[in-house]
Amino acid sequence: MTVPTITLNDGATIPQLGFGVFQVDPEATERIVTDALEVGYRHIDAAAIYGNEIGVGRAIAASGIPRDELFITTKLWNSDQGTQSAIDAMDLSLEKLGLDFVDLYLIHWPRADLDRYLDSWQTLAQLKADGKTRSIGVSNFHRAHLDKIIAGTGIVPAVDQLELHPAFAQRELRAFGAEVGMHIQAWGPLGQGKYDLFSEPALQAAAEAHGVTPAQVTIRWHLQNGIILFPKSNSRNRMAENFDVFGFELTAEQMASIDALDRGQRVGSNPDEATF
Ligand code: NAD
């Protein structure tokens, strides 16, 4: 199965479908990521705060997969924002992952109240120049945060990783991304199981029409919208199900019926209010 790749604004390429490790138990991470790599995933979305970079690194090392066939993302946690603290945090992440570089390093949340995200963005640019990460981006950044870092450095993030699922479709930030050449990644692409997404008639009808599951329809909706995503599951069967999404295509009508589910319904924190 060939996962399409997307070319980022710095020329790097990223597999559009990956595997995320939020809330994956650190003790089980090596096994779960090994399963994901065996299923065929080559793009892993990690973060320092998930506490499981060591398990991700062990699975990568044990897999024997050539480094240039993998795309590994990790993220700078809020309390490490700044200059030296961000450099140290990146070094620690690389050490835990057992890697010389990651493919993508993100500022996890803007935390505008700390007023360190512009400094952090400048530091990420330096880390990229130093070869510790191939690409740099942000997560949970709203328009005001993006405007500030772009005006302050002239560097447009390769990606903004946002909460994004059918009930919370992020149309404005997607439009802004398209305007400035910044790709959008979806976190919680299946709504994190926090609302009954899979019972929506639009998803059920499309699933029935294609002989697939509502989860597979949701993943296709993201892919056909040009979104990069990495749904998470501890179950190997679901990992395989979520990866088996390249044998059918949603029609324009089916896409429109899923687009119509957008109702501004978050399942996670509002980045403008987050204080963790
Ligand atoms: P998700 O939308 O991927 O949902 C995961 C839930 O869906 C799990 O409970 C899982 O059991 C269930 N699920 C998965 N596949 C299924 C299937 N085929 N059928 C039925 N249920 C299924 O939520 P997520 O894990 O929060 O998001 C994906 C990734 O995004 C994370 O693992 C992480 O890498 C990233 N993320 C980033 C941020 C951020 O702030 N940047 C926040 C949350 C998550």
Tab-separated table of C-alpha atoms and ligand atoms in Angstrom:
chain	number	residue	atom	x	y	z
A	1	MET	CA	0.000	0.000	0.000
A	2	THR	CA	1.496	3.335	-0.992
A	3	VAL	CA	0.827	6.286	1.253
A	4	PRO	CA	0.846	9.558	-0.689
A	5	THR	CA	3.476	12.093	0.292
A	6	ILE	CA	3.087	15.820	0.621
A	7	THR	CA	5.865	18.262	-0.175
A	8	LEU	CA	6.307	20.830	2.591
A	9	ASN	CA	7.267	24.465	2.022
A	10	ASP	CA	10.943	23.690	2.670
A	11	GLY	CA	11.062	20.929	0.044
A	12	ALA	CA	10.893	18.007	2.505
A	13	THR	CA	8.316	15.279	1.919
A	14	ILE	CA	6.015	13.762	4.528
A	15	PRO	CA	3.806	10.671	4.300
A	16	GLN	CA	0.262	12.046	4.501
A	17	LEU	CA	-0.900	9.254	6.823
A	18	GLY	CA	1.007	8.374	9.992
A	19	PHE	CA	0.544	6.962	13.463
A	20	GLY	CA	0.212	9.084	16.645
A	21	VAL	CA	1.324	8.052	20.130
A	22	PHE	CA	-0.612	10.411	22.439
A	23	GLN	CA	-1.684	8.497	25.568
A	24	VAL	CA	0.176	5.369	24.538
A	25	ASP	CA	1.441	3.802	27.748
A	26	PRO	CA	5.250	4.230	27.885
A	27	GLU	CA	5.623	0.575	28.906
A	28	ALA	CA	3.664	-0.580	25.857
A	29	THR	CA	4.994	1.953	23.358
A	30	GLU	CA	7.794	-0.151	21.877
A	31	ARG	CA	5.356	-2.980	21.104
A	32	ILE	CA	2.614	-0.689	19.798
A	33	VAL	CA	4.949	1.296	17.534
A	34	THR	CA	6.496	-1.976	16.345
A	35	ASP	CA	3.000	-3.122	15.378
A	36	ALA	CA	2.408	0.158	13.544
A	37	LEU	CA	5.688	-0.149	11.618
A	38	GLU	CA	4.848	-3.757	10.727
A	39	VAL	CA	1.410	-2.686	9.488
A	40	GLY	CA	3.243	-0.267	7.210
A	41	TYR	CA	3.216	3.143	8.893
A	42	ARG	CA	6.427	5.111	8.304
A	43	HIS	CA	5.422	8.411	9.905
A	44	ILE	CA	5.236	8.606	13.698
A	45	ASP	CA	3.884	11.647	15.558
A	46	ALA	CA	5.461	11.846	19.026
A	47	ALA	CA	5.940	14.560	21.669
A	48	ALA	CA	8.175	15.045	24.696
A	49	ILE	CA	5.131	15.421	26.956
A	50	TYR	CA	3.739	12.011	25.942
A	51	GLY	CA	6.537	10.476	28.019
A	52	ASN	CA	7.091	7.656	25.546
A	53	GLU	CA	9.911	8.825	23.215
A	54	ILE	CA	12.159	6.054	24.559
A	55	GLY	CA	9.680	3.379	23.450
A	56	VAL	CA	9.296	5.040	20.048
A	57	GLY	CA	13.093	5.066	19.675
A	58	ARG	CA	13.414	1.416	20.639
A	59	ALA	CA	10.807	0.367	18.108
A	60	ILE	CA	12.584	2.362	15.394
A	61	ALA	CA	15.948	0.843	16.263
A	62	ALA	CA	14.593	-2.698	16.401
A	63	SER	CA	12.718	-2.336	13.106
A	64	GLY	CA	15.823	-2.147	10.964
A	65	ILE	CA	13.924	0.235	8.655
A	66	PRO	CA	16.392	2.623	6.984
A	67	ARG	CA	16.272	6.049	8.602
A	68	ASP	CA	15.487	7.790	5.336
A	69	GLU	CA	12.296	5.735	4.977
A	70	LEU	CA	10.942	7.040	8.283
A	71	PHE	CA	9.396	10.391	9.149
A	72	ILE	CA	9.603	11.170	12.862
A	73	THR	CA	7.999	14.190	14.509
A	74	THR	CA	8.360	15.312	18.102
A	75	LYS	CA	7.327	18.460	19.951
A	76	LEU	CA	8.722	21.090	22.314
A	77	TRP	CA	6.741	21.131	25.540
A	78	ASN	CA	5.384	24.417	26.925
A	79	SER	CA	7.643	24.627	29.993
A	80	ASP	CA	10.707	24.290	27.729
A	81	GLN	CA	9.837	27.203	25.476
A	82	GLY	CA	12.628	29.771	25.124
A	83	THR	CA	16.157	29.664	23.753
A	84	GLN	CA	18.586	27.498	25.734
A	85	SER	CA	15.718	25.557	27.309
A	86	ALA	CA	14.409	24.661	23.857
A	87	ILE	CA	17.861	23.606	22.640
A	88	ASP	CA	18.245	21.388	25.720
A	89	ALA	CA	14.738	19.931	25.288
A	90	MET	CA	15.444	19.027	21.676
A	91	ASP	CA	18.729	17.351	22.650
A	92	LEU	CA	16.913	15.336	25.304
A	93	SER	CA	14.218	14.272	22.825
A	94	LEU	CA	16.875	13.160	20.322
A	95	GLU	CA	18.655	11.218	23.038
A	96	LYS	CA	15.449	9.464	24.092
A	97	LEU	CA	14.515	8.697	20.494
A	98	GLY	CA	18.052	7.491	19.786
A	99	LEU	CA	18.179	9.691	16.689
A	100	ASP	CA	20.644	12.248	15.311
A	101	PHE	CA	17.802	14.315	13.900
A	102	VAL	CA	14.019	14.338	13.671
A	103	ASP	CA	12.123	15.074	10.496
A	104	LEU	CA	9.810	17.626	12.076
A	105	TYR	CA	9.976	19.549	15.340
A	106	LEU	CA	6.921	21.484	16.523
A	107	ILE	CA	6.137	24.058	19.197
A	108	HIS	CA	3.376	22.098	20.931
A	109	TRP	CA	1.157	25.001	22.086
A	110	PRO	CA	1.591	28.784	21.736
A	111	ARG	CA	0.974	29.534	25.420
A	112	ALA	CA	0.799	33.230	24.536
A	113	ASP	CA	0.563	34.039	28.248
A	114	LEU	CA	4.218	32.958	28.626
A	115	ASP	CA	5.206	35.242	25.732
A	116	ARG	CA	8.044	32.945	24.627
A	117	TYR	CA	6.726	31.473	21.410
A	118	LEU	CA	8.511	33.954	19.123
A	119	ASP	CA	11.832	33.222	20.872
A	120	SER	CA	11.045	29.534	20.602
A	121	TRP	CA	10.325	29.848	16.892
A	122	GLN	CA	13.680	31.588	16.344
A	123	THR	CA	15.325	28.749	18.263
A	124	LEU	CA	13.608	26.115	16.119
A	125	ALA	CA	14.964	27.892	13.028
A	126	GLN	CA	18.440	27.576	14.533
A	127	LEU	CA	17.892	23.893	15.357
A	128	LYS	CA	16.934	23.314	11.729
A	129	ALA	CA	20.061	25.148	10.553
A	130	ASP	CA	22.090	22.949	12.925
A	131	GLY	CA	20.653	19.810	11.337
A	132	LYS	CA	18.788	18.583	14.413
A	133	THR	CA	15.485	18.701	12.591
A	134	ARG	CA	14.761	18.686	8.871
A	135	SER	CA	11.580	20.772	9.120
A	136	ILE	CA	9.971	23.014	11.713
A	137	GLY	CA	6.385	23.796	12.488
A	138	VAL	CA	3.862	24.670	15.150
A	139	SER	CA	0.813	23.165	16.787
A	140	ASN	CA	-2.347	24.737	18.143
A	141	PHE	CA	-1.341	28.127	16.700
A	142	HIS	CA	-4.178	30.494	15.822
A	143	ARG	CA	-3.953	33.276	13.280
A	144	ALA	CA	-2.573	35.872	15.719
A	145	HIS	CA	0.227	33.523	16.814
A	146	LEU	CA	1.065	32.682	13.205
A	147	ASP	CA	1.090	36.338	12.184
A	148	LYS	CA	3.499	37.156	15.000
A	149	ILE	CA	6.075	34.455	14.210
A	150	ILE	CA	5.896	35.006	10.460
A	151	ALA	CA	6.296	38.771	10.849
A	152	GLY	CA	9.068	38.264	13.409
A	153	THR	CA	11.198	35.829	11.399
A	154	GLY	CA	9.917	35.717	7.817
A	155	ILE	CA	9.645	31.933	8.244
A	156	VAL	CA	6.304	30.278	7.520
A	157	PRO	CA	5.878	27.056	9.534
A	158	ALA	CA	5.939	23.899	7.417
A	159	VAL	CA	2.805	22.755	9.268
A	160	ASP	CA	0.298	23.801	11.907
A	161	GLN	CA	-1.003	20.752	13.789
A	162	LEU	CA	-4.548	21.500	14.917
A	163	GLU	CA	-7.524	19.775	16.439
A	164	LEU	CA	-9.466	18.881	13.295
A	165	HIS	CA	-12.284	16.394	12.660
A	166	PRO	CA	-15.647	16.599	10.893
A	167	ALA	CA	-17.405	18.488	13.710
A	168	PHE	CA	-14.466	20.916	14.043
A	169	ALA	CA	-13.162	21.461	10.545
A	170	GLN	CA	-10.878	24.507	10.995
A	171	ARG	CA	-11.902	26.094	7.718
A	172	GLU	CA	-10.304	29.495	8.384
A	173	LEU	CA	-6.900	28.161	9.367
A	174	ARG	CA	-6.973	25.714	6.449
A	175	ALA	CA	-7.659	28.622	4.098
A	176	PHE	CA	-4.846	30.648	5.662
A	177	GLY	CA	-2.486	27.662	5.365
A	178	ALA	CA	-3.299	27.328	1.668
A	179	GLU	CA	-2.629	31.048	1.213
A	180	VAL	CA	0.836	31.013	2.808
A	181	GLY	CA	2.003	27.488	1.905
A	182	MET	CA	1.626	25.965	5.368
A	183	HIS	CA	0.205	22.430	5.511
A	184	ILE	CA	-2.372	21.473	8.098
A	185	GLN	CA	-2.055	18.388	10.278
A	186	ALA	CA	-5.096	17.044	12.126
A	187	TRP	CA	-4.887	15.965	15.714
A	188	GLY	CA	-7.833	14.046	17.097
A	189	PRO	CA	-8.753	13.218	13.478
A	190	LEU	CA	-11.408	10.765	14.701
A	191	GLY	CA	-12.640	13.176	17.371
A	192	GLN	CA	-10.663	11.189	19.948
A	193	GLY	CA	-13.745	9.009	20.420
A	194	LYS	CA	-15.253	11.858	22.488
A	195	TYR	CA	-18.457	12.233	20.480
A	196	ASP	CA	-20.447	9.777	18.474
A	197	LEU	CA	-18.879	10.650	15.145
A	198	PHE	CA	-19.221	7.204	13.652
A	199	SER	CA	-23.038	7.194	14.007
A	200	GLU	CA	-23.394	10.289	11.828
A	201	PRO	CA	-25.662	9.342	8.887
A	202	ALA	CA	-23.283	11.009	6.399
A	203	LEU	CA	-20.436	8.758	7.515
A	204	GLN	CA	-22.590	5.670	7.728
A	205	ALA	CA	-24.026	6.180	4.246
A	206	ALA	CA	-20.581	6.675	2.689
A	207	ALA	CA	-19.230	3.672	4.607
A	208	GLU	CA	-22.028	1.499	3.334
A	209	ALA	CA	-21.607	2.719	-0.242
A	210	HIS	CA	-17.907	1.785	-0.264
A	211	GLY	CA	-18.054	-1.297	1.970
A	212	VAL	CA	-15.731	0.298	4.555
A	213	THR	CA	-16.065	1.577	8.141
A	214	PRO	CA	-17.022	5.102	9.252
A	215	ALA	CA	-13.465	5.468	10.627
A	216	GLN	CA	-12.053	4.720	7.171
A	217	VAL	CA	-14.458	7.233	5.621
A	218	THR	CA	-13.313	9.871	8.128
A	219	ILE	CA	-9.667	9.212	7.285
A	220	ARG	CA	-10.445	9.481	3.554
A	221	TRP	CA	-12.219	12.797	4.153
A	222	HIS	CA	-9.027	14.169	5.714
A	223	LEU	CA	-6.802	12.743	2.972
A	224	GLN	CA	-8.979	14.106	0.153
A	225	ASN	CA	-8.927	17.508	1.863
A	226	GLY	CA	-5.106	17.489	1.724
A	227	ILE	CA	-4.802	17.154	5.491
A	228	ILE	CA	-1.907	15.224	7.072
A	229	LEU	CA	-3.104	12.885	9.846
A	230	PHE	CA	-1.938	10.164	12.245
A	231	PRO	CA	-4.854	8.451	13.947
A	232	LYS	CA	-3.970	6.523	17.064
A	233	SER	CA	-5.000	3.073	18.188
A	234	ASN	CA	-3.446	0.545	20.519
A	235	SER	CA	-5.103	-2.245	18.570
A	236	ARG	CA	-3.229	-3.720	15.640
A	237	ASN	CA	-6.499	-4.517	13.853
A	238	ARG	CA	-7.572	-0.891	13.990
A	239	MET	CA	-4.099	0.268	12.962
A	240	ALA	CA	-4.494	-1.920	9.881
A	241	GLU	CA	-8.053	-0.693	9.289
A	242	ASN	CA	-6.936	2.936	9.509
A	243	PHE	CA	-4.107	2.248	7.045
A	244	ASP	CA	-6.352	0.460	4.535
A	245	VAL	CA	-7.843	3.596	3.020
A	246	PHE	CA	-6.333	3.765	-0.452
A	247	GLY	CA	-8.705	1.433	-2.272
A	248	PHE	CA	-11.704	3.763	-2.494
A	249	GLU	CA	-12.494	7.424	-3.070
A	250	LEU	CA	-15.291	9.545	-1.641
A	251	THR	CA	-17.449	11.328	-4.198
A	252	ALA	CA	-17.860	15.115	-4.176
A	253	GLU	CA	-21.354	14.614	-2.720
A	254	GLN	CA	-20.037	12.387	0.065
A	255	MET	CA	-17.279	14.913	0.840
A	256	ALA	CA	-19.890	17.706	0.972
A	257	SER	CA	-22.143	15.693	3.297
A	258	ILE	CA	-19.229	15.252	5.727
A	259	ASP	CA	-18.218	18.913	5.362
A	260	ALA	CA	-21.752	19.735	6.520
A	261	LEU	CA	-21.044	18.141	9.935
A	262	ASP	CA	-18.826	21.097	10.917
A	263	ARG	CA	-20.391	22.732	13.969
A	264	GLY	CA	-17.417	24.208	15.815
A	265	GLN	CA	-17.390	21.357	18.325
A	266	ARG	CA	-14.022	21.058	20.039
A	267	VAL	CA	-13.058	17.957	21.980
A	268	GLY	CA	-9.804	19.434	23.332
A	269	SER	CA	-8.477	22.662	24.838
A	270	ASN	CA	-8.824	26.049	23.216
A	271	PRO	CA	-5.241	27.227	22.548
A	272	ASP	CA	-6.213	30.763	23.599
A	273	GLU	CA	-7.190	29.527	27.052
A	274	ALA	CA	-4.750	26.679	27.711
A	275	THR	CA	-2.607	27.183	30.808
A	276	PHE	CA	-1.029	23.753	31.242
B	1	NAD	P1	-7.841	10.172	17.469
B	1	NAD	O1	-8.875	11.048	16.873
B	1	NAD	O2	-6.800	9.536	16.590
B	1	NAD	O3	-8.673	9.087	18.255
B	1	NAD	C1	-8.111	8.048	18.929
B	1	NAD	C2	-9.283	7.236	19.488
B	1	NAD	O4	-10.023	6.669	18.404
B	1	NAD	C3	-8.798	6.094	20.341
B	1	NAD	O5	-9.668	6.036	21.451
B	1	NAD	C4	-8.979	4.875	19.471
B	1	NAD	O6	-9.327	3.755	20.214
B	1	NAD	C5	-10.124	5.261	18.569
B	1	NAD	N1	-9.969	4.628	17.237
B	1	NAD	C6	-8.863	4.610	16.469
B	1	NAD	N2	-9.080	3.952	15.333
B	1	NAD	C7	-10.376	3.523	15.370
B	1	NAD	C8	-11.182	2.783	14.485
B	1	NAD	N3	-10.713	2.363	13.327
B	1	NAD	N4	-12.463	2.542	14.855
B	1	NAD	C9	-12.954	2.975	16.025
B	1	NAD	N5	-12.226	3.698	16.920
B	1	NAD	C10	-10.945	3.964	16.600
B	1	NAD	O7	-7.152	10.999	18.659
B	1	NAD	P2	-5.686	11.319	19.127
B	1	NAD	O8	-4.904	10.109	19.422
B	1	NAD	O9	-5.812	12.313	20.202
B	1	NAD	O10	-5.033	12.066	17.872
B	1	NAD	C11	-4.115	11.453	16.996
B	1	NAD	C12	-2.706	11.935	17.264
B	1	NAD	O11	-2.650	13.359	17.192
B	1	NAD	C13	-2.198	11.651	18.677
B	1	NAD	O12	-1.873	10.308	18.893
B	1	NAD	C14	-1.040	12.596	18.738
B	1	NAD	O13	0.051	12.085	18.013
B	1	NAD	C15	-1.610	13.819	18.061
B	1	NAD	N6	-2.181	14.802	19.017
B	1	NAD	C16	-1.616	16.029	19.090
B	1	NAD	C17	-2.104	16.996	19.929
B	1	NAD	C18	-1.486	18.360	19.947
B	1	NAD	O14	-1.815	19.162	20.838
B	1	NAD	N7	-0.617	18.679	19.020
B	1	NAD	C19	-3.193	16.709	20.776
B	1	NAD	C20	-3.759	15.444	20.707
B	1	NAD	C21	-3.257	14.508	19.813
